[in-house]
């Protein structure tokens, strides 16, 4: 068994050692004991299992060995125009697939197509299902990316604000469509003014915000409100009723003056 030291050039300066010597040297340089001869291609790991390089030569007679450091592989891949680093995990765990994960969202092809067509052709679309059944993923990573070339999509949640104000949640979701060139500070002021205007009726969601956003971007807008059941569990009744009336007025299918749409995800128990 050999133990070694990784120098600045990526070589391992090694010497024959007994088991005790291997453990002592490994502890001193914060690595596991190096593998025996014949382990070319093996990893050089630290105690916390961080890969430092790959062993490519090992001679039990001379006690000499070399590794190629990880940085050398990264440099080679970059020279070849290839990506480096660990690829993103395709499984988000308990979180839903969002719009940025659409390339990793597979399956449900028929449902995705049917839902995308429904959203494009209807003013209101509700995706209803049991908790954990994948409603949000189907909408955000499945259907909406299919419509990205033809519509502007704003994604929000009615109770995401600290005070669970649904009007401010909608204002924050739509602000980028109506105040594209504003600074971050200006957008915060715009959100507050929009929220107050929507709540007191001085602003009309359809006539003032959707119309302005559509004219600016030359695309219809779809407002996605995820986990819509929060409107009934977290939002006060004082705000809930006028908020529902605002949505009902804005997305009344009888209004044909503007192509605007609402998409909600909702648990079956609501």
mmCIF file of C-alpha atoms in Angstrom, residues 71-187:
data_model
loop_
_atom_site.group_PDB
_atom_site.id
_atom_site.type_symbol
_atom_site.label_atom_id
_atom_site.label_comp_id
_atom_site.label_asym_id
_atom_site.label_seq_id
_atom_site.Cartn_x
_atom_site.Cartn_y
_atom_site.Cartn_z
ATOM 1 C CA UNK A 71 -8.986 21.632 -12.849
ATOM 2 C CA UNK A 72 -7.148 20.088 -15.805
ATOM 3 C CA UNK A 73 -10.276 18.210 -16.910
ATOM 4 C CA UNK A 74 -12.334 21.391 -16.601
ATOM 5 C CA UNK A 75 -9.809 23.346 -18.678
ATOM 6 C CA UNK A 76 -9.826 20.645 -21.381
ATOM 7 C CA UNK A 77 -13.628 20.593 -21.557
ATOM 8 C CA UNK A 78 -13.744 24.374 -21.806
ATOM 9 C CA UNK A 79 -11.190 24.294 -24.628
ATOM 10 C CA UNK A 80 -13.455 21.832 -26.438
ATOM 11 C CA UNK A 81 -16.469 24.062 -25.935
ATOM 12 C CA UNK A 82 -18.143 21.558 -23.616
ATOM 13 C CA UNK A 83 -19.990 22.318 -20.410
ATOM 14 C CA UNK A 84 -18.269 21.814 -17.081
ATOM 15 C CA UNK A 85 -19.618 21.389 -13.601
ATOM 16 C CA UNK A 86 -22.270 19.120 -12.224
ATOM 17 C CA UNK A 87 -25.473 18.989 -14.315
ATOM 18 C CA UNK A 88 -28.680 20.117 -12.686
ATOM 19 C CA UNK A 89 -30.588 17.390 -10.891
ATOM 20 C CA UNK A 90 -33.611 16.422 -13.030
ATOM 21 C CA UNK A 91 -35.748 15.756 -9.951
ATOM 22 C CA UNK A 92 -36.937 18.802 -7.946
ATOM 23 C CA UNK A 93 -38.002 16.640 -5.005
ATOM 24 C CA UNK A 94 -41.169 17.876 -3.351
ATOM 25 C CA UNK A 95 -41.118 21.138 -5.313
ATOM 26 C CA UNK A 96 -43.064 21.489 -8.536
ATOM 27 C CA UNK A 97 -41.490 21.819 -11.974
ATOM 28 C CA UNK A 98 -41.412 25.495 -12.910
ATOM 29 C CA UNK A 99 -41.061 27.197 -16.307
ATOM 30 C CA UNK A 100 -37.241 27.004 -16.054
ATOM 31 C CA UNK A 101 -37.467 23.213 -15.701
ATOM 32 C CA UNK A 102 -39.582 22.569 -18.792
ATOM 33 C CA UNK A 103 -36.706 20.764 -20.562
ATOM 34 C CA UNK A 104 -36.633 18.216 -17.735
ATOM 35 C CA UNK A 105 -40.401 17.721 -17.589
ATOM 36 C CA UNK A 106 -41.287 14.542 -19.455
ATOM 37 C CA UNK A 107 -44.493 12.628 -20.034
ATOM 38 C CA UNK A 108 -48.116 13.806 -20.059
ATOM 39 C CA UNK A 109 -47.738 14.805 -23.705
ATOM 40 C CA UNK A 110 -51.450 14.502 -24.467
ATOM 41 C CA UNK A 111 -52.380 16.441 -21.333
ATOM 42 C CA UNK A 112 -49.845 19.156 -22.092
ATOM 43 C CA UNK A 113 -51.141 19.669 -25.613
ATOM 44 C CA UNK A 114 -54.785 19.595 -24.565
ATOM 45 C CA UNK A 115 -54.195 22.052 -21.727
ATOM 46 C CA UNK A 116 -52.161 24.432 -23.907
ATOM 47 C CA UNK A 117 -54.970 24.500 -26.484
ATOM 48 C CA UNK A 118 -57.535 25.075 -23.763
ATOM 49 C CA UNK A 119 -55.569 27.977 -22.283
ATOM 50 C CA UNK A 120 -55.146 29.555 -25.722
ATOM 51 C CA UNK A 121 -58.847 29.358 -26.559
ATOM 52 C CA UNK A 122 -60.566 30.131 -23.237
ATOM 53 C CA UNK A 123 -60.633 33.127 -20.951
ATOM 54 C CA UNK A 124 -60.626 31.024 -17.772
ATOM 55 C CA UNK A 125 -58.981 27.636 -17.225
ATOM 56 C CA UNK A 126 -58.966 25.781 -13.915
ATOM 57 C CA UNK A 127 -56.693 22.794 -13.349
ATOM 58 C CA UNK A 128 -58.184 20.883 -10.430
ATOM 59 C CA UNK A 129 -56.680 17.838 -8.732
ATOM 60 C CA UNK A 130 -55.587 16.259 -5.492
ATOM 61 C CA UNK A 131 -52.661 17.667 -3.546
ATOM 62 C CA UNK A 132 -49.391 16.408 -5.021
ATOM 63 C CA UNK A 133 -50.937 15.239 -8.283
ATOM 64 C CA UNK A 134 -48.745 17.529 -10.381
ATOM 65 C CA UNK A 135 -51.141 20.369 -11.237
ATOM 66 C CA UNK A 136 -48.542 23.112 -10.952
ATOM 67 C CA UNK A 137 -45.937 21.148 -12.913
ATOM 68 C CA UNK A 138 -48.391 20.414 -15.720
ATOM 69 C CA UNK A 139 -49.293 24.083 -16.055
ATOM 70 C CA UNK A 140 -45.927 25.762 -15.435
ATOM 71 C CA UNK A 141 -43.513 23.298 -17.064
ATOM 72 C CA UNK A 142 -45.891 21.465 -19.369
ATOM 73 C CA UNK A 143 -48.444 23.754 -20.992
ATOM 74 C CA UNK A 144 -47.194 27.325 -20.596
ATOM 75 C CA UNK A 145 -43.808 26.842 -22.319
ATOM 76 C CA UNK A 146 -45.727 25.655 -25.381
ATOM 77 C CA UNK A 147 -47.483 29.017 -25.471
ATOM 78 C CA UNK A 148 -44.443 31.177 -24.740
ATOM 79 C CA UNK A 149 -44.012 32.209 -28.382
ATOM 80 C CA UNK A 150 -47.566 33.464 -28.721
ATOM 81 C CA UNK A 151 -48.535 34.822 -25.283
ATOM 82 C CA UNK A 152 -46.969 36.617 -22.321
ATOM 83 C CA UNK A 153 -47.230 34.601 -19.137
ATOM 84 C CA UNK A 154 -47.310 36.029 -15.632
ATOM 85 C CA UNK A 155 -47.086 33.492 -12.801
ATOM 86 C CA UNK A 156 -48.021 34.315 -9.223
ATOM 87 C CA UNK A 157 -49.784 33.146 -6.082
ATOM 88 C CA UNK A 158 -52.613 35.059 -4.458
ATOM 89 C CA UNK A 159 -51.224 34.769 -0.915
ATOM 90 C CA UNK A 160 -47.500 35.052 -1.563
ATOM 91 C CA UNK A 161 -47.219 38.546 -0.083
ATOM 92 C CA UNK A 162 -46.306 38.892 3.587
ATOM 93 C CA UNK A 163 -49.755 40.269 4.389
ATOM 94 C CA UNK A 164 -51.495 37.840 1.969
ATOM 95 C CA UNK A 165 -52.794 40.761 -0.092
ATOM 96 C CA UNK A 166 -54.020 39.213 -3.367
ATOM 97 C CA UNK A 167 -54.183 42.578 -5.155
ATOM 98 C CA UNK A 168 -50.495 43.189 -4.471
ATOM 99 C CA UNK A 169 -49.715 39.636 -5.615
ATOM 100 C CA UNK A 170 -51.380 40.296 -8.970
ATOM 101 C CA UNK A 171 -49.690 43.700 -9.252
ATOM 102 C CA UNK A 172 -46.274 42.127 -8.636
ATOM 103 C CA UNK A 173 -46.998 39.454 -11.231
ATOM 104 C CA UNK A 174 -48.013 41.963 -13.919
ATOM 105 C CA UNK A 175 -45.644 44.853 -13.203
ATOM 106 C CA UNK A 176 -43.015 43.694 -15.705
ATOM 107 C CA UNK A 177 -45.595 43.824 -18.485
ATOM 108 C CA UNK A 178 -46.572 47.443 -17.867
ATOM 109 C CA UNK A 179 -43.344 48.919 -16.447
ATOM 110 C CA UNK A 180 -40.643 47.156 -18.411
ATOM 111 C CA UNK A 181 -37.976 49.870 -18.285
ATOM 112 C CA UNK A 182 -38.519 50.947 -14.681
ATOM 113 C CA UNK A 183 -35.758 50.622 -12.100
ATOM 114 C CA UNK A 184 -36.222 48.130 -9.221
ATOM 115 C CA UNK A 185 -37.127 50.990 -6.875
ATOM 116 C CA UNK A 186 -39.606 52.415 -9.365
ATOM 117 C CA UNK A 187 -41.167 48.990 -9.804
#
